[in-house]
Coordinates of C-alpha atoms and ligand atoms in Angstrom, one line a residue:
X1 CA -3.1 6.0 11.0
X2 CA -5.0 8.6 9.7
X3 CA -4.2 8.2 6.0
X4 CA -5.5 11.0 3.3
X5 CA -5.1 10.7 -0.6
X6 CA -5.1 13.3 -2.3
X7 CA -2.7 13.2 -5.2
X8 CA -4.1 9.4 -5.9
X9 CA -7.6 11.0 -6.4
X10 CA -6.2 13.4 -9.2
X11 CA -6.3 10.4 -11.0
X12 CA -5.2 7.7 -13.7
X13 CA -3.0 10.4 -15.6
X14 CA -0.9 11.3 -12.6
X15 CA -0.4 7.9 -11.1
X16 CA -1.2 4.2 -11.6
X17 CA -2.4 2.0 -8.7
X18 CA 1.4 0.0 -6.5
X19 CA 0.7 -1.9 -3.6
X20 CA 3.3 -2.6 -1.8
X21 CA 5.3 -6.1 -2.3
X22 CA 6.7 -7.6 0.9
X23 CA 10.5 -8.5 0.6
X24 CA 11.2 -12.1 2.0
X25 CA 11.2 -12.0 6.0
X26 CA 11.2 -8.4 6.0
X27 CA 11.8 -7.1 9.7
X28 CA 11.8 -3.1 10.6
X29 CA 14.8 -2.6 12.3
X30 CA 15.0 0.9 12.9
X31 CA 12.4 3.4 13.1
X32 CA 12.4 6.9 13.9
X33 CA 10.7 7.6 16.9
X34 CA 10.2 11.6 17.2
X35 CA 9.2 12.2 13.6
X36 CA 6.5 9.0 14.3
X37 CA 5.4 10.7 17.2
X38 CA 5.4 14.4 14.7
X39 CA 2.9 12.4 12.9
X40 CA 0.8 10.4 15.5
X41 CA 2.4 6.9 13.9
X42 CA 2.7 4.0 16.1
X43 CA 5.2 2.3 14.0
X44 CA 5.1 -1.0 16.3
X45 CA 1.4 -1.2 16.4
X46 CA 0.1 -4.9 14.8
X47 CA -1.9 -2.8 12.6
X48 CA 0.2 -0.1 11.3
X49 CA 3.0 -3.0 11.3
X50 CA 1.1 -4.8 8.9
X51 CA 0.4 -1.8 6.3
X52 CA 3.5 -0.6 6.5
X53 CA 5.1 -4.2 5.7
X54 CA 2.7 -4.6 2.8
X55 CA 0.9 -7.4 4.4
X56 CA -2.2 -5.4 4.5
X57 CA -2.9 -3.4 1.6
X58 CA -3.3 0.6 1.3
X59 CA -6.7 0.6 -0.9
X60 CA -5.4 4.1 -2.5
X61 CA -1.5 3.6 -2.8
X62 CA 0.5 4.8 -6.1
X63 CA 2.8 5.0 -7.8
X64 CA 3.8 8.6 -9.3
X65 CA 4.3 9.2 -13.4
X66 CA 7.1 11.9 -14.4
X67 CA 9.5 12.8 -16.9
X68 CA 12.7 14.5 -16.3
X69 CA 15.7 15.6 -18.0
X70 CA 18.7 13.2 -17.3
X71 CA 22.3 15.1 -17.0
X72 CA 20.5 17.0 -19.8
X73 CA 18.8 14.6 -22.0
X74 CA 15.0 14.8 -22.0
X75 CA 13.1 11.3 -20.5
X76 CA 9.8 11.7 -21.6
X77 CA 8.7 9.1 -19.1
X78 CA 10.1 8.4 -15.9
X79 CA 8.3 7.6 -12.7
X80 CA 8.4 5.6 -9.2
X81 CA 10.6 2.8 -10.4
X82 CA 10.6 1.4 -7.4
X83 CA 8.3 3.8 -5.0
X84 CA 5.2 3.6 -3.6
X85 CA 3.0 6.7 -2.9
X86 CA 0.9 5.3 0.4
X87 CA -1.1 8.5 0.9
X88 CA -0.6 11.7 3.2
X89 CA -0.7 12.2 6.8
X90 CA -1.1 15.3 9.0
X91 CA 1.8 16.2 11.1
X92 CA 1.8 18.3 14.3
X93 CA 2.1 21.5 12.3
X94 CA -1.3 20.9 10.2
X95 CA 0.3 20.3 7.5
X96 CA 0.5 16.9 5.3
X97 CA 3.6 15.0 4.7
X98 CA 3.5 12.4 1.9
X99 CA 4.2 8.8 3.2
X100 CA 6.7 7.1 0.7
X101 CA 7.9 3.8 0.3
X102 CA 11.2 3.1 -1.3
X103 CA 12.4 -0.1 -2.6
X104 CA 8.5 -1.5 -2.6
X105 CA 8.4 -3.9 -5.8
X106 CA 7.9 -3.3 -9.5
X107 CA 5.4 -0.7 -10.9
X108 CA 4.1 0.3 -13.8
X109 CA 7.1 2.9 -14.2
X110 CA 9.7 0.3 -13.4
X111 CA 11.3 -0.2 -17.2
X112 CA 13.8 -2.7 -16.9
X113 CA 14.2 -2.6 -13.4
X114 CA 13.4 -4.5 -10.5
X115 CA 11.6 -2.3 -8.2
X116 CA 13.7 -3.0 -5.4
X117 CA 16.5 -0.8 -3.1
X118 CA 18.9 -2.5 -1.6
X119 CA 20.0 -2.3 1.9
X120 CA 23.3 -0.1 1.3
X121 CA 21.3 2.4 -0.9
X122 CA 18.2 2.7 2.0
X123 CA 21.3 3.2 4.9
X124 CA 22.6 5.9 2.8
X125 CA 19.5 7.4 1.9
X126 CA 18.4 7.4 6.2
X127 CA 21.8 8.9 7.1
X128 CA 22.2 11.2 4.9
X129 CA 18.4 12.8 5.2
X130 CA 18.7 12.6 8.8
X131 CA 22.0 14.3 8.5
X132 CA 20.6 17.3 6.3
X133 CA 17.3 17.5 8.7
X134 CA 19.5 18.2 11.5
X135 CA 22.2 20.7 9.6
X136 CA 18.5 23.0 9.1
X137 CA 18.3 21.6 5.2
X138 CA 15.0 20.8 3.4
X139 CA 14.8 17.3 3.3
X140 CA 12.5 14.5 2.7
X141 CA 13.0 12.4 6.2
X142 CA 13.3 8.6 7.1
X143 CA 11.2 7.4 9.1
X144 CA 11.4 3.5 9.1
X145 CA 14.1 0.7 7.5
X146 CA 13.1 -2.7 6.9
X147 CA 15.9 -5.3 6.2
X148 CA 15.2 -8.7 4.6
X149 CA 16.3 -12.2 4.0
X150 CA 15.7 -11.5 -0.1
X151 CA 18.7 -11.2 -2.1
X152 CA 18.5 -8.0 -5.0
X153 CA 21.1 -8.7 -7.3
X154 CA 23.1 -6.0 -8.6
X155 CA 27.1 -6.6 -9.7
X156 CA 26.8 -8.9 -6.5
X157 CA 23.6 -10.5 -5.4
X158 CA 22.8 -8.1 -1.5
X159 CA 20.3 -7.9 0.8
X160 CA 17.2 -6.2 -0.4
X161 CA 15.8 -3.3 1.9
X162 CA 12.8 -0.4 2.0
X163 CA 12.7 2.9 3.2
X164 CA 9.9 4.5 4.6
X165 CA 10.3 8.5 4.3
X166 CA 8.3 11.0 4.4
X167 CA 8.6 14.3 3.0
X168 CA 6.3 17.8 2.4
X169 CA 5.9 16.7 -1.1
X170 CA 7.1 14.3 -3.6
X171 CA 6.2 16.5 -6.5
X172 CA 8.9 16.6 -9.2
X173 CA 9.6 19.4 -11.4
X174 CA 9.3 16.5 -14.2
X175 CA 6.0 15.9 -13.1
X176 CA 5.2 19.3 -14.9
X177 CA 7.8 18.1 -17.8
X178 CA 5.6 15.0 -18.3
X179 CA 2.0 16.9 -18.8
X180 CA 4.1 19.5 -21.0
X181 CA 5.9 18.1 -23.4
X182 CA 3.1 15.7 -24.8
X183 CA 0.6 18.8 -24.7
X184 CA -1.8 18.0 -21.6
X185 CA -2.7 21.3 -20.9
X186 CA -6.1 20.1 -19.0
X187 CA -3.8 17.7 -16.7
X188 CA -0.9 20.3 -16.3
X189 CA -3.5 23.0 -15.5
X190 CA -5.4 20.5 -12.8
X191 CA -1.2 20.0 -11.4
X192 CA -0.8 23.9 -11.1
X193 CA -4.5 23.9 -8.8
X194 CA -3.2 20.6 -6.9
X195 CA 0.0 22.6 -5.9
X196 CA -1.6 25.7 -5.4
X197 CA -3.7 24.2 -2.7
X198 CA -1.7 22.0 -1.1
X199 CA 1.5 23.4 -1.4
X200 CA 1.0 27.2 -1.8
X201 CA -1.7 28.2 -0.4
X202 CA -0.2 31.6 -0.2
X203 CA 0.0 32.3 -3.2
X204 CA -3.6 30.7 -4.2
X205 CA -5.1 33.5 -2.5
X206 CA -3.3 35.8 -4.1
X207 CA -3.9 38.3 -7.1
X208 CA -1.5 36.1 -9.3
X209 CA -1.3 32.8 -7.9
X210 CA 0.8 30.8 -10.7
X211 CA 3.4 33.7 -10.9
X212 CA 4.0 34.6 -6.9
X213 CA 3.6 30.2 -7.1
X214 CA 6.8 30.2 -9.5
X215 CA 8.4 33.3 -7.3
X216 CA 8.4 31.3 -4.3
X217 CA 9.6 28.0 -6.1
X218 CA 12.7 29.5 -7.5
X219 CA 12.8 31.1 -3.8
X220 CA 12.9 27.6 -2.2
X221 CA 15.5 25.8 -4.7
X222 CA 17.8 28.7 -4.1
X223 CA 18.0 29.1 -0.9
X224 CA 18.2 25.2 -0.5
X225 CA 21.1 25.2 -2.8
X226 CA 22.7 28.1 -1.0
X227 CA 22.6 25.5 2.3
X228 CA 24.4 22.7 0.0
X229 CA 26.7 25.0 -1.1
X230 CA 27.6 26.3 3.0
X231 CA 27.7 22.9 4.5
X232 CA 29.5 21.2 1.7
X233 CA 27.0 18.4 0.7
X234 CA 26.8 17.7 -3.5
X235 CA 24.0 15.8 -4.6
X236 CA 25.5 13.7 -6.8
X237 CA 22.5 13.2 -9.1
X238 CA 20.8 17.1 -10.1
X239 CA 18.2 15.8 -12.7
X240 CA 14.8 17.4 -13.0
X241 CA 13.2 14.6 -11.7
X242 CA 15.2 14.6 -8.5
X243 CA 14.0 17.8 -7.8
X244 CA 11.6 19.0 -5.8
X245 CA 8.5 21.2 -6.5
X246 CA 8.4 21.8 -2.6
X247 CA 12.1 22.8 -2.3
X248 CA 12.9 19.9 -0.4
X249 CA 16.2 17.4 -0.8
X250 CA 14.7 14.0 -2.2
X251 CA 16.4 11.2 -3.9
X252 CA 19.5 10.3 -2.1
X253 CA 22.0 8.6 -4.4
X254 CA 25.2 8.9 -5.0
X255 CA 25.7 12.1 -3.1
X256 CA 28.4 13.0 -1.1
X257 CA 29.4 15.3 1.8
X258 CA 32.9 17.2 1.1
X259 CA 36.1 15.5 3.2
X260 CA 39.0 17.7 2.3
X261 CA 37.9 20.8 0.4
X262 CA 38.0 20.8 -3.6
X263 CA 35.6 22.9 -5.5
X264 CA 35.4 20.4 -8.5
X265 CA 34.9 17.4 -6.7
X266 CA 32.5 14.7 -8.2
X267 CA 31.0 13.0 -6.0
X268 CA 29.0 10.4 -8.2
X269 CA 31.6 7.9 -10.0
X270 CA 28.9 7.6 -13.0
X271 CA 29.3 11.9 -13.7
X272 CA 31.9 11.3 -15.9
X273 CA 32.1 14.6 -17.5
X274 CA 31.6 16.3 -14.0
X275 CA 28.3 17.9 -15.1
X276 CA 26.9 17.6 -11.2
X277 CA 30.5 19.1 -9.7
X278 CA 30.5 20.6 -6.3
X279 CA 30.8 23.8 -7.7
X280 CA 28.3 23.7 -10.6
X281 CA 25.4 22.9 -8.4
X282 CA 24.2 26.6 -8.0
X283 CA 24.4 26.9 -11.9
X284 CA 22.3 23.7 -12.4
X285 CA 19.5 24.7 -10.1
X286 CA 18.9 27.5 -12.5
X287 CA 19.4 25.1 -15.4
X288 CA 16.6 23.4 -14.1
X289 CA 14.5 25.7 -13.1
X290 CA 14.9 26.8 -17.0
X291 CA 12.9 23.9 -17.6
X292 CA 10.3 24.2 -15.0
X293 CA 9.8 27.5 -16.3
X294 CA 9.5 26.1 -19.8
X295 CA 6.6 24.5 -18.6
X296 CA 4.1 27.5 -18.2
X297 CA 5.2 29.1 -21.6
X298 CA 1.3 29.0 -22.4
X299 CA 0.3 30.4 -19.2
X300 CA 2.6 33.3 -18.8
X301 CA 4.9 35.1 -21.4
X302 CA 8.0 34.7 -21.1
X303 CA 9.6 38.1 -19.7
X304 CA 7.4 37.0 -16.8
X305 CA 9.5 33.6 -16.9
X306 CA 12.2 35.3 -17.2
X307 CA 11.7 37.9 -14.7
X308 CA 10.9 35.2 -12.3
X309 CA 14.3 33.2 -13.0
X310 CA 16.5 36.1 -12.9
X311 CA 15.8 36.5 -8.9
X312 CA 17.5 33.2 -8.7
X313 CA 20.6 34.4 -8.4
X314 CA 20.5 37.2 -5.6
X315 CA 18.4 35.1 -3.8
X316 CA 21.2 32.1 -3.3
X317 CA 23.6 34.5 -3.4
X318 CA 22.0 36.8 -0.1
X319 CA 21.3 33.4 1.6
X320 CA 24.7 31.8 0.8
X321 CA 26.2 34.9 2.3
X322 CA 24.2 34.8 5.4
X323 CA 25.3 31.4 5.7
X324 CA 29.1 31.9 5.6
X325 CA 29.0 34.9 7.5
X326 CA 27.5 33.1 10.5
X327 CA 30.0 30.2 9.7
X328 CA 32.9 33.2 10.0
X329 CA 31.4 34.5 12.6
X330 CA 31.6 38.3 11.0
X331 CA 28.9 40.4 10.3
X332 CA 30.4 42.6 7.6
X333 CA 29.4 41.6 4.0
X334 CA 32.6 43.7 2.6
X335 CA 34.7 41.3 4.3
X336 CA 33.3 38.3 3.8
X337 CA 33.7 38.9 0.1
X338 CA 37.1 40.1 0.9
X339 CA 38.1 37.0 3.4
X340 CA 36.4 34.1 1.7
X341 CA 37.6 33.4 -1.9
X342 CA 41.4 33.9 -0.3
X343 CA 39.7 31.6 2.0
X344 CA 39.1 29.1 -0.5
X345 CA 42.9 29.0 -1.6
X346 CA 44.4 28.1 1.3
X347 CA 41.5 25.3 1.9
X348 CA 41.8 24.0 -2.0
X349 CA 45.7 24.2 -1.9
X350 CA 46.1 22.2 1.7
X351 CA 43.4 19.9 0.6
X352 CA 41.7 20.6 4.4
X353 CA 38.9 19.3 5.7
X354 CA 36.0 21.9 5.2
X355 CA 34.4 20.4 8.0
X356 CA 37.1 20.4 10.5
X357 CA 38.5 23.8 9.8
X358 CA 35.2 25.4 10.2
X359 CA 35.1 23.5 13.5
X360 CA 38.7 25.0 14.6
X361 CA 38.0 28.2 13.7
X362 CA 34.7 28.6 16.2
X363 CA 36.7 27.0 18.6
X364 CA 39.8 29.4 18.1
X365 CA 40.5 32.3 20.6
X366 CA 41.6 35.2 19.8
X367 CA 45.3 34.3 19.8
X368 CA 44.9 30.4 19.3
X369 CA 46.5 30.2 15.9
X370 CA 48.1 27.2 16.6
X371 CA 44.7 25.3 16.6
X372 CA 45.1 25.8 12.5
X373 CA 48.6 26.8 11.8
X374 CA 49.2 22.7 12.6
X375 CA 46.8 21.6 10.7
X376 CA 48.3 22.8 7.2
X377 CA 52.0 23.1 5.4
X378 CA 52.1 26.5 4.7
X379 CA 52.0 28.0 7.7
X380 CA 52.8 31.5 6.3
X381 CA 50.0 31.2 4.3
X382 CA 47.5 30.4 7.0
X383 CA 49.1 32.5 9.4
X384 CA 48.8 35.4 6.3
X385 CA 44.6 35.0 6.0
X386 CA 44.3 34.2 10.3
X387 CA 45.6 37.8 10.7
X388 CA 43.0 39.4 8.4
X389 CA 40.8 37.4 9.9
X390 CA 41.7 38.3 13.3
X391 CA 41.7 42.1 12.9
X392 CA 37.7 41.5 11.0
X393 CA 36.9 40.4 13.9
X394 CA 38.7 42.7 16.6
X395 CA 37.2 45.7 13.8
X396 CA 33.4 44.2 15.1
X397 CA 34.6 44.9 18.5
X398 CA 32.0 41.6 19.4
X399 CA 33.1 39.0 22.7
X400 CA 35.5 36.9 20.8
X401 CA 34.0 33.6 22.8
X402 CA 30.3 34.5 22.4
X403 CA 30.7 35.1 18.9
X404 CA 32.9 31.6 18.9
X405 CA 29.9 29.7 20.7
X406 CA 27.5 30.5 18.4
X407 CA 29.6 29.4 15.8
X408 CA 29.7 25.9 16.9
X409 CA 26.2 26.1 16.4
X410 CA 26.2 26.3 12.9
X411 CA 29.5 24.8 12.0
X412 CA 29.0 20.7 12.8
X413 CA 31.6 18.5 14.5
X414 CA 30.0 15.8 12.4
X415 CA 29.1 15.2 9.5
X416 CA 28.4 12.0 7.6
X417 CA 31.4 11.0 5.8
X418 CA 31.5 8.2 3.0
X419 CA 34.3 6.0 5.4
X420 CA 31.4 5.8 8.1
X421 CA 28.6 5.4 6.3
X422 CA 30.4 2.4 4.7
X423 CA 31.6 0.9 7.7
X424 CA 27.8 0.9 8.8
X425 CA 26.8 -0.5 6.1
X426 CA 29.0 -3.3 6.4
X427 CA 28.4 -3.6 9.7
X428 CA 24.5 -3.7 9.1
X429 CA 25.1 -6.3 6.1
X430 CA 26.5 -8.5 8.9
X431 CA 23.7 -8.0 10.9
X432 CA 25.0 -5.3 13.6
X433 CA 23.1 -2.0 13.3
X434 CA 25.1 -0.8 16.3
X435 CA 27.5 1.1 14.1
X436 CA 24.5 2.6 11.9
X437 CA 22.9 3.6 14.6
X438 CA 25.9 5.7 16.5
X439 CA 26.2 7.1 13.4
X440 CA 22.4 8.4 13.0
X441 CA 22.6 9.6 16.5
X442 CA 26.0 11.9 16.1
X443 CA 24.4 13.2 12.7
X444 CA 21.0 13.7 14.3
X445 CA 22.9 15.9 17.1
X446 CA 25.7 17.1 14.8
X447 CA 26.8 20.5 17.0
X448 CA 27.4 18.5 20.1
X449 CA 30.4 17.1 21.2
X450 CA 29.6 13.4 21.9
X451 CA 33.1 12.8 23.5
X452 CA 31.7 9.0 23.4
X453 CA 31.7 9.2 19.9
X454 CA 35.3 11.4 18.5
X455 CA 36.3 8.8 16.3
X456 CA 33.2 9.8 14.2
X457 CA 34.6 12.9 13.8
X458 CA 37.9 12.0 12.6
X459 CA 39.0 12.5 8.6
X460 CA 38.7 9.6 6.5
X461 CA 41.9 6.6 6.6
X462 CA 43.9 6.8 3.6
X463 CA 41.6 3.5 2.0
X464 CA 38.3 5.8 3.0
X465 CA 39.4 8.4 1.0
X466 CA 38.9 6.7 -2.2
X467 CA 35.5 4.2 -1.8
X468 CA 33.1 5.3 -5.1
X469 CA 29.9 6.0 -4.9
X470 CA 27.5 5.3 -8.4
X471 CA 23.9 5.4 -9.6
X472 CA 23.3 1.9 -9.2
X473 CA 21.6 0.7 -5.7
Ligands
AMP1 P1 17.2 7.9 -9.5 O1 18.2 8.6 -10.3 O2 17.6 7.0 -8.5 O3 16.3 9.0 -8.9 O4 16.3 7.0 -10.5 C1 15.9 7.4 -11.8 C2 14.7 6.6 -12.3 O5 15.0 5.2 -12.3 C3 13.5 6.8 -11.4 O6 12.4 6.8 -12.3 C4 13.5 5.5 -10.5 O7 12.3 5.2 -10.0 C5 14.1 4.5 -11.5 N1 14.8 3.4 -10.8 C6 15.9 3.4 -10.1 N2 16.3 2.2 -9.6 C7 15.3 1.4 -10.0 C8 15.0 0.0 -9.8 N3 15.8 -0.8 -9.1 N4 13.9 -0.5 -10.3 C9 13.0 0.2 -11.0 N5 13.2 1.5 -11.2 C10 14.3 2.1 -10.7
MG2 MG1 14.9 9.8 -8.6

C-alpha cells in the first residue's frame, strides 16, 4: 500500500501524532471490494490486514485539529475525537484520497470522550455513504468495517466498531476557523497553499488563486446541497466542522433520508429547535460559508467575500433545478417553477413518500393515473396537478416512455430508509450481516429493480416510522 503523507508533514500545528488502537478481537467483516481495487488495496493481504487493524503501526498517522461552530456556537477547538488520519493514497484517477479511520481510540482531541464508534454508528455511516456515492452525491466512501468483541458503553454498553473511509479530502471548513480565530496567519496562510495544491490546483495556476479557490468552494457546497435537497437526504448535523473544504458529504450522524414528504422534518432527535430542518439546509450552507469566508477577511476585502458568497444562491438554485427537471422529466424551466411548489402541497398534505412517488411517476404512461390517484386521499387533488402535468409533457411533444426511462434513472427505487438500516443493525449486533449486506447492495444499485429484494423498497411499518436518531454513537 502505497501510503503518502502529506497533510501529517504540515506539521505539529495541524495535527498531533494517533496510532491506531485495536478494539478487542477486532475482525473485518465487510470490505468494499471495487473502491479497494480504485485504489490498488488488497484489503485481505497479511500485511495491509495488519496496518489497517492497528497491529502494525502507520509511522506518519494523525489525528486532525479544528474548530467549528456548533448549531451556531463557536468551538474553538475541536478535532478527530475519535479518527485517525493514516495518510493518502492514489486512486485510478491520479488523484489522492485520504485514508481515515473512524472509531480508532482516544487522541489528543478526544475531550471527554472515548475515542471509539460503535457498531450501529459505523453501519449507518457505510450505508448511508455508499447510498449517496451511488445517487451521484459527493461523499466520503466506506471502504472497510471491522466489528469487535469490546463493549463501548453509551446509555447501554454495545459492541464497539471502526470504519475505514476514504474520502478526496478530510479538510474542514473549521480547520480554517481554528488558525483564524487565535490569529495564526503564518499556519492559515501555509493551509490556503496546502489546499491550493492539493485540492485546487486550478485555481493555483491561476491569476487569483485564493479568490477563483473560494469561487469554486462555494461552487461545490451548493451544488452538493442542491443534490440533498433533490433526493431528499438531511444531514442531521450542518456544523462547520462537518463540512467539507472539498465539497464532499463527511460525518454521517444522525442524518436521515425523507420517508413521507415534510419540508420541516428534523431528522436528528438532539435539534431541538429545528435549526438543521429539511428545509433550512440550503440556508445553512450559506450560513457556513459566512464563516469560511470570515476566515480570509485579511486576505481579501470583503466585497470580494461578499461577491464570492452571493453566487451561492443561483448556483444551488440552477443545479437544484436541473435536478427536478430531470426528476419531472420536463425540460421547461417556466413549468417546473409553475408544477413544483403545487407539487409540494399535494406531497406535504398526503404525507407521501417522496421516494415512491417519484418512482410512480417515471413509471406512469401517459394515461396511467391510477398508478398515483391510489396512492393518495384526495384524488381530485392529484388528479387536478396529473393533468397539468400531463399536458407539460404532451406541450414537449418528447416519447412519453423514453422520457419515462430515463427517469428511472435518476429517480431511485431505493433508498436507505431508518426501518432498514435498523433492522440491519440488529441483525449485525446478532451477528448476521446478511441483512446489512442486501441492504448495501440495493443502495449500491439503487435505479434497478432487484425483484429479489421489493421488500426493501417498501414504506416504513407503522413502529419504523418513529425510531430516533441522535448525536450520540
Ligand atoms: P460529530 O458531530 O460526530 O462530527 O462530532 C463532533 C466532535 O466530537 C468531533 O470533534 C468528534 O471527533 C468528537 N467526538 C464524537 N464522538 C466522540 C467520541 N466517542 N470520542 C471522542 N470524540 C468524539
Ligand atoms: Mg464531525
Amino acid at each position: 500500500m502505497n501510503l503518502e503523507h502529506h497533510f501529517a508533514q504540515l506539521g505539529e500545528a495541524f495535527s498531533s501524532k494517533t496510532l491506531i488502537q485495536p478494539l478487542l478481537e477486532q475482525r473485518l467483516v465487510e470490505f468494499n471490494q471495487s473502491l479497494a481495487v480504485f485504489l490498488s488495496i488488497d484489503i485481505k493481504s497479511p500485511s495491509i490486514k495488519r496496518v489497517l487493524s492497528g497491529q502494525d503501526v502507520v509511522p506518519h498517522s494523525v489525528s486532525m485539529v479544528y474548530a467549528g461552530h456548533q448549531f451556531g456556537g463557536f468551538s474553538p477547538q475541536l478535532g478527530d475525537g475519535r479518527g485517525v488520519l493514516l495518510g493518502e493514497i492514489k486512486g485510478q484517477d491520479g488523484l489522492l484520497y485520504d485514508l481515515h479511520m473512524k472509531g480508532a481510540g482516544p487522541t489528543p482531541y478526544s475531550r471527554r470522550g472515548d475515542g471509539r464508534a460503535v457498531l450501529r454508528s459505523c453501519i449507518r455511516e457505510y450505508l448511508a455513504s455508499e447510498a449517496m456515492a451511488a445517487l451521484s452525491v459527493p461523499s466520503s466512501r466506506a471502504l472497510a468495517l471491522y466489528d469487535s468483541r469490546e463493549a463501548v458503553y453509551r446509555e447501554t454498553p454495545e459492541a464497539g466498531a471502526m470504519l475505514l473511509r476514504t474520502a478526496h479530502g478530510h479538510i474542514r471548513f473549521g480547520h480554517f476557523e481554528y488558525f483564524f480565530y487565535q490569529g495564526k496567519q503564518a499556519e492559515l496562510d501555509q493551509l490556503i497553499a496546502y489546499c491550493l495544491q492539493h485540492y485546487y490546483p486550478a485555481c493555483l495556476a491561476s491569476d487569483a488563486p485564493l479568490q477563483n479557490m473560494l469561487l469554486d468552494v462555494v461552487k461545490r457546497t451548493a451544488r452538493m446541497i442542491a443534490k440533498w435537497q433533490s433526493i431528499g437526504f438531511q444531514h442531521g448535523v450542518m456544523n462547520t466542522d462537518n463540512f467539507s473544504f472539498t465539497g464532499e458529504t463527511i460525518d454521517y450522524g444522525p442524518y436521515g433520508f425523507m420517508e413521507d414528504y415534510a419540508p420541516d422534518w428534523v431528522c436528528n432527535h438532539s435539534d431541538h429547535e429545528g435549526r438543521y430542518a429539511f428545509s433550512r439546509q440550503p440556508g445553512v450552507g450559506l450560513w457556513n460559508l459566512n464563516c469560511l469566508m470570515r476566515c480570509f477577511s485579511k486576505h481579501l476585502d470583503r466585497d470580494m467575500l461578499v461577491s464570492i458568497l452571493q453566487t451561492y444562491e443561483a448556483e444551488l438554485q440552477s443545479h437544484y433545478d436541473d435536478l427536478m427537471s430531470q426528476k419531472m422529466g420536463l425540460d421547461s424551466r417556466h413549468i417546473l417553477h409553475e408544477l413544483l411548489p403545487s407539487l409540494f402541497v399535494v406531497l406535504a398534505s398526503e404525507k407521501m413518500d417522496y421516494t415512491v412517488f417519484f418512482r410512480l411517476l417515471s413509471q406512469m404512461q401517459e394515461s396511467q393515473f391510477a398508478l398515483l390517484l391510489d396512492e393518495v386521499i384526495d384524488r381530485e387533488r392529484m388528479l387536478n396537478w396529473l393533468t397539468l402535468y400531463q399536458s407539460a409533457r404532451l406541450d414537449e411533444g418528447k416519447d412519453w416512455s423514453l422520457v419515462g426511462s430515463d427517469m428511472l434513472k435518476v429517480n431511485p427505487k431505493f433508498i436507505l430508509r431508518n426501518y432498514l438500516a435498523h433492522d440491519a443493525i440488529l441483525a449485525a449486533e446478532g451477528g448476521d450481516y446478511l441483512p446489512f449486506r442486501r441492504l448495501l447492495n440495493v443502495l449500491s444499485h439503487p435505479f434497478s429493480e432487484h425483484s429479489e429484494s421489493e421488500k426493501l423498497a417498501q414504506r416504513a411499518p407503522e413502529w419504523g416510522k418513529s425510531l430516533e436518531v441522535s448525536c450520540s454513537s
